[in-house]
Amino acid sequence: MAEMKRLNWSEVAPEGAKALFGIHHYVTTRTGLPVELIHLVFLRVSQINGCAHCIDMHTRDLLKTMAIDKVALIPVWAEVPHLFSDQYRAALAWAEEVTNVSTTHASDEAYAAAAAAFAEKDLVDLTLVIAAMNAFNRLGAPFRLPVAAKP
């Protein structure tokens, strides 16, 4: 059975794409967050949301600075705390909390943990990173953006 062709969301709504890419530009170039941490969060959020395009892209981005052994274990990062710094673990935990906000309700405990690991501006910027990737995932997954991976 052939896969259904889906719309290219950024071509159909270029102004919306421009707005969303504006947020992406801010979070990737205008924050004080380490680039590797941003790509780590992008990947974890995309894994949770099941966006194949974003998982493929952000895995490739992260492999430029992070060993494959660590990248492979991101879905189970809490089980291998020795592989990730305290700040990276805090970012991953907050990314999961915010991405799953409909069930977690961004608990006070999770907020306190994230606030302890990041300065105020960095915490807001981290949350913007998470929000931006959730928005991209909600376009990439339903419109089935292609992956670079080949058989």
CSV table of N, CA, C and O in Angstrom, one decimal, residues 2 21 39 55 68 70 74 77 86 88 107 110 146-147:
chain,number,residue,atom,x,y,z
A,2,ALA,N,0.6,2.2,-0.9
A,2,ALA,CA,1.4,3.4,-1.0
A,2,ALA,C,1.1,4.4,0.2
A,2,ALA,O,-0.1,4.4,0.6
A,21,PHE,N,9.8,29.5,12.5
A,21,PHE,CA,11.3,29.5,12.3
A,21,PHE,C,11.9,30.7,13.0
A,21,PHE,O,13.1,30.7,13.3
A,39,HIS,N,20.2,20.9,21.3
A,39,HIS,CA,20.0,19.7,20.4
A,39,HIS,C,19.6,18.5,21.2
A,39,HIS,O,18.7,17.7,20.7
A,55,ILE,N,13.4,13.4,14.8
A,55,ILE,CA,14.4,12.5,15.5
A,55,ILE,C,15.6,12.3,14.6
A,55,ILE,O,16.7,12.3,15.1
A,68,ILE,N,28.1,8.5,20.2
A,68,ILE,CA,26.9,7.7,19.9
A,68,ILE,C,26.4,6.9,21.1
A,68,ILE,O,25.2,6.6,21.2
A,70,LYS,N,26.2,7.8,24.2
A,70,LYS,CA,25.3,8.6,24.9
A,70,LYS,C,24.0,8.9,24.2
A,70,LYS,O,22.9,8.9,24.8
A,74,ILE,N,19.7,8.2,25.3
A,74,ILE,CA,18.9,9.4,25.7
A,74,ILE,C,17.5,9.0,26.1
A,74,ILE,O,17.0,9.5,27.1
A,77,TRP,N,17.8,8.1,29.8
A,77,TRP,CA,18.8,8.9,30.4
A,77,TRP,C,18.8,8.8,32.0
A,77,TRP,O,19.8,8.9,32.6
A,86,ASP,N,24.6,17.2,35.6
A,86,ASP,CA,23.4,17.6,36.4
A,86,ASP,C,22.5,18.5,35.6
A,86,ASP,O,21.3,18.3,35.6
A,88,TYR,N,22.3,18.8,32.3
A,88,TYR,CA,21.7,18.1,31.2
A,88,TYR,C,20.5,17.2,31.7
A,88,TYR,O,19.5,17.1,31.1
A,107,SER,N,4.5,20.1,37.4
A,107,SER,CA,4.4,20.1,38.9
A,107,SER,C,5.4,21.0,39.5
A,107,SER,O,6.4,21.4,39.0
A,110,ALA,N,8.8,19.5,39.8
A,110,ALA,CA,9.6,19.6,38.6
A,110,ALA,C,10.1,21.0,38.3
A,110,ALA,O,11.2,21.2,37.9
A,146,PRO,N,9.7,14.1,5.5
A,146,PRO,CA,10.6,13.0,5.2
A,146,PRO,C,11.8,13.0,6.1
A,146,PRO,O,12.2,14.0,6.7
A,147,VAL,N,12.5,11.8,6.1
A,147,VAL,CA,13.7,11.6,6.9
A,147,VAL,C,14.9,11.5,5.9
A,147,VAL,O,14.7,11.2,4.7
